[in-house]
Every structure is written in structure tokens, then in C-alpha cells.
Short mmCIF file of N, CA and C in Angstrom, two decimals:
data_model
loop_
_atom_site.label_atom_id
_atom_site.label_comp_id
_atom_site.label_asym_id
_atom_site.label_seq_id
_atom_site.Cartn_x
_atom_site.Cartn_y
_atom_site.Cartn_z
N UNK A 283 90.48 87.62 101.18
CA UNK A 283 90.78 86.37 100.82
C UNK A 283 91.82 85.93 101.77
N UNK A 284 92.32 84.81 101.44
CA UNK A 284 93.53 84.20 102.50
C UNK A 284 94.74 85.11 102.38
N UNK A 285 95.14 85.82 101.67
CA UNK A 285 96.24 86.74 101.47
C UNK A 285 95.97 87.69 102.29
N UNK A 286 94.69 88.54 102.62
CA UNK A 286 94.81 89.17 103.75
C UNK A 286 94.77 88.76 104.79
N UNK A 287 94.24 87.51 105.61
CA UNK A 287 94.50 87.26 106.62
C UNK A 287 95.81 86.80 107.09
N UNK A 288 96.46 86.36 105.77
CA UNK A 288 97.73 86.10 106.15
C UNK A 288 98.67 87.04 106.24
N UNK A 289 98.67 87.99 105.74
CA UNK A 289 99.46 89.27 105.76
C UNK A 289 98.98 90.09 106.65
N UNK A 290 97.65 90.02 107.55
CA UNK A 290 97.14 90.51 108.36
C UNK A 290 97.21 92.39 108.12
N UNK A 291 96.42 92.38 106.68
CA UNK A 291 96.11 93.48 106.06
C UNK A 291 94.64 93.45 105.68
N UNK A 292 94.19 94.59 105.32
CA UNK A 292 92.51 94.71 104.65
C UNK A 292 92.44 95.59 104.01
N UNK A 293 92.57 95.24 102.47
CA UNK A 293 92.22 96.26 101.43
C UNK A 293 91.09 97.27 101.27
N UNK A 294 91.24 98.75 101.70
CA UNK A 294 90.10 99.54 101.56
C UNK A 294 89.53 99.98 100.41
N UNK A 295 90.30 100.88 99.56
CA UNK A 295 89.96 101.35 98.57
C UNK A 295 91.17 101.96 97.77
N UNK A 296 90.90 102.28 96.47
CA UNK A 296 91.84 103.24 95.67
C UNK A 296 92.22 104.20 95.81
N UNK A 297 93.10 104.96 95.47
CA UNK A 297 93.53 106.38 95.85
C UNK A 297 94.55 106.45 94.50
N UNK A 298 93.66 106.88 93.46
CA UNK A 298 94.54 106.98 92.29
C UNK A 298 95.14 105.67 92.03
N UNK A 299 96.69 105.42 91.72
CA UNK A 299 97.36 104.15 91.67
C UNK A 299 97.51 103.53 92.61
N UNK A 300 97.16 104.19 94.04
CA UNK A 300 97.52 103.45 94.98
C UNK A 300 96.39 102.66 95.59
N UNK A 301 96.56 101.23 96.32
CA UNK A 301 95.75 100.84 97.08
C UNK A 301 95.95 100.83 98.37
N UNK A 302 94.96 101.44 99.06
CA UNK A 302 94.90 101.73 100.75
C UNK A 302 94.65 100.46 101.41
N UNK A 303 95.43 100.08 102.43
CA UNK A 303 95.12 98.90 103.02
C UNK A 303 95.50 99.23 104.47
N UNK A 304 94.41 98.69 105.27
CA UNK A 304 94.39 98.39 106.48
C UNK A 304 95.42 97.70 107.21
N UNK A 305 96.29 97.80 108.33
CA UNK A 305 97.45 97.08 108.72
C UNK A 305 97.66 97.09 110.19
N UNK A 306 97.79 96.31 111.05
CA UNK A 306 98.11 96.35 112.37
C UNK A 306 99.48 96.83 112.92
N UNK A 307 100.31 96.45 111.43
CA UNK A 307 101.57 96.85 111.62
C UNK A 307 102.10 97.37 110.46
N UNK A 308 101.82 98.44 110.11
CA UNK A 308 102.22 99.57 108.90
C UNK A 308 103.69 99.37 108.73
N UNK A 309 104.44 99.01 109.55
CA UNK A 309 105.93 98.85 109.38
C UNK A 309 106.34 97.48 108.72
N UNK A 310 105.62 96.77 108.49
CA UNK A 310 105.76 95.32 108.25
C UNK A 310 106.30 95.40 106.58
N UNK A 311 107.56 95.50 106.32
CA UNK A 311 107.95 95.62 104.98
C UNK A 311 107.81 94.25 104.39
N UNK A 312 107.99 93.53 104.74
CA UNK A 312 108.06 92.28 104.17
C UNK A 312 106.53 91.88 103.79
N UNK A 313 105.33 92.60 104.73
CA UNK A 313 103.83 92.30 104.33
C UNK A 313 103.66 93.08 102.88
N UNK A 314 104.43 94.51 103.32
CA UNK A 314 103.94 95.60 102.50
C UNK A 314 104.49 94.90 100.88
N UNK A 315 105.62 94.89 100.79
CA UNK A 315 105.99 94.16 99.82
C UNK A 315 105.60 92.97 98.90
N UNK A 316 104.87 92.16 99.73
CA UNK A 316 104.33 90.98 99.28
C UNK A 316 102.72 91.83 98.67
N UNK A 317 101.94 92.37 98.83
CA UNK A 317 101.11 92.88 98.71
C UNK A 317 101.13 93.79 97.38
N UNK A 318 102.37 94.52 97.41
CA UNK A 318 102.71 95.18 96.35
C UNK A 318 102.79 94.13 95.33
N UNK A 319 103.49 93.22 95.48
CA UNK A 319 103.82 92.14 94.41
C UNK A 319 102.57 91.43 93.74
N UNK A 320 101.65 91.40 94.82
CA UNK A 320 100.26 90.37 94.39
C UNK A 320 99.39 91.39 93.76
N UNK A 321 99.20 92.75 93.90
CA UNK A 321 98.20 93.77 93.17
C UNK A 321 99.31 93.97 91.69
N UNK A 322 100.29 94.02 91.60
CA UNK A 322 101.18 95.01 90.61
C UNK A 322 101.25 96.27 90.89
N UNK A 323 101.37 96.80 92.06
CA UNK A 323 101.34 97.98 92.07
C UNK A 323 101.69 98.54 93.44
N UNK A 324 101.34 99.97 93.97
CA UNK A 324 101.96 100.25 95.16
C UNK A 324 100.62 100.35 96.11
N UNK A 325 100.91 100.29 97.42
CA UNK A 325 100.28 100.58 98.59
C UNK A 325 100.27 101.69 99.65
N UNK A 326 99.35 102.10 100.28
CA UNK A 326 99.37 103.19 101.37
C UNK A 326 98.84 102.41 102.35
N UNK A 327 99.53 102.13 103.28
CA UNK A 327 99.16 101.61 104.80
C UNK A 327 98.42 102.42 105.52
N UNK A 328 97.36 102.16 106.06
CA UNK A 328 97.01 102.81 107.63
C UNK A 328 97.10 101.98 108.59
N UNK A 329 97.31 102.58 109.98
CA UNK A 329 97.02 101.77 110.99
C UNK A 329 95.86 101.54 111.50
N UNK A 330 95.49 100.41 111.82
CA UNK A 330 94.54 99.98 112.65
C UNK A 330 94.59 98.75 113.71
N UNK A 331 93.88 98.70 114.64
CA UNK A 331 94.44 97.57 115.68
C UNK A 331 94.29 96.57 115.19
N UNK A 332 94.80 95.22 116.17
CA UNK A 332 94.70 93.81 115.47
C UNK A 332 93.18 93.47 115.67
N UNK A 333 92.84 93.96 116.88
CA UNK A 333 91.39 93.27 117.09
C UNK A 333 90.10 94.00 116.20
N UNK A 334 90.45 95.06 115.33
CA UNK A 334 89.43 95.62 114.67
C UNK A 334 89.65 94.95 113.27
N UNK A 335 91.03 94.66 112.98
CA UNK A 335 91.15 93.69 111.78
C UNK A 335 90.78 92.66 111.98
N UNK A 336 90.81 91.79 112.91
CA UNK A 336 90.47 90.35 113.04
C UNK A 336 88.99 90.47 113.19
N UNK A 337 88.14 91.71 113.63
CA UNK A 337 86.75 91.56 113.61
C UNK A 337 86.46 91.52 112.07
N UNK A 338 87.01 92.36 111.57
CA UNK A 338 86.44 92.60 110.00
C UNK A 338 86.83 91.17 109.02
N UNK A 339 88.16 90.69 109.31
CA UNK A 339 88.18 89.52 108.46
C UNK A 339 87.42 88.31 109.27
N UNK A 340 86.89 88.18 110.25
CA UNK A 340 86.09 87.23 111.03
C UNK A 340 84.68 87.22 110.32
N UNK A 341 84.22 88.74 110.46
CA UNK A 341 82.79 88.96 109.41
C UNK A 341 82.53 88.39 108.32
N UNK A 342 83.86 88.63 107.65
CA UNK A 342 83.94 88.40 105.89
C UNK A 342 84.03 86.76 105.91
N UNK A 343 84.35 85.97 106.73
CA UNK A 343 84.63 84.62 106.70
C UNK A 343 86.07 84.24 106.35
N UNK A 344 86.77 85.09 106.26
CA UNK A 344 88.34 84.99 105.92
C UNK A 344 89.30 84.27 107.39
N UNK A 345 88.83 84.36 108.15
CA UNK A 345 89.09 83.68 109.47
C UNK A 345 88.15 83.48 110.26
N UNK A 346 88.69 82.10 111.23
CA UNK A 346 87.70 81.83 112.39
C UNK A 346 87.78 82.47 113.51
N UNK A 347 86.76 82.17 114.03
CA UNK A 347 86.09 83.31 115.45
C UNK A 347 87.27 82.06 116.59
N UNK A 348 87.65 82.93 117.49
CA UNK A 348 88.66 82.01 118.51
C UNK A 348 87.47 81.77 119.82
N UNK A 349 87.11 80.70 119.95
CA UNK A 349 86.03 80.21 121.07
C UNK A 349 86.62 80.94 122.20
N UNK A 350 85.98 81.42 123.27
CA UNK A 350 86.23 82.03 124.55
C UNK A 350 86.41 81.08 125.53
N UNK A 351 87.60 81.22 126.36
CA UNK A 351 87.74 80.27 127.41
C UNK A 351 86.69 80.55 128.42
#
């Protein structure tokens, strides 16, 4: 959804009560806190590259692809 693109994260799966999310900056406490607030639970971030995150969000139609120059 739009929150994933805005927060630069992608929910992957649940591990018990935790939601595992891929993030390009897993130390972004503001984003982590907001995700926890949105889902009403705890998250476990894992690191991914910004490029990989962008590709998945584009494939899901959550962000637009940037035209190449």
C-alpha cells in the first residue's frame, strides 16, 4: 500500500507475533515506530537494497517507475 512506499519498507511475513519487513534503512526508528503503530504490533526489520525495494514496489504498482534519461 502507500504506507510501504512512503516508509521505504515492505511487509514480508509473520513470525509469531512479529511482522518481518524489508527496509533499505532498518535503523530508521521513525519508520519502524510508524509501522508498529499502523499494525498494532511489533516488527522485525531486515535489510535490503533501495534498488531491490524499489523494484518490488514498482512491480506491485505502489510506486511509478522513473524513466531513464
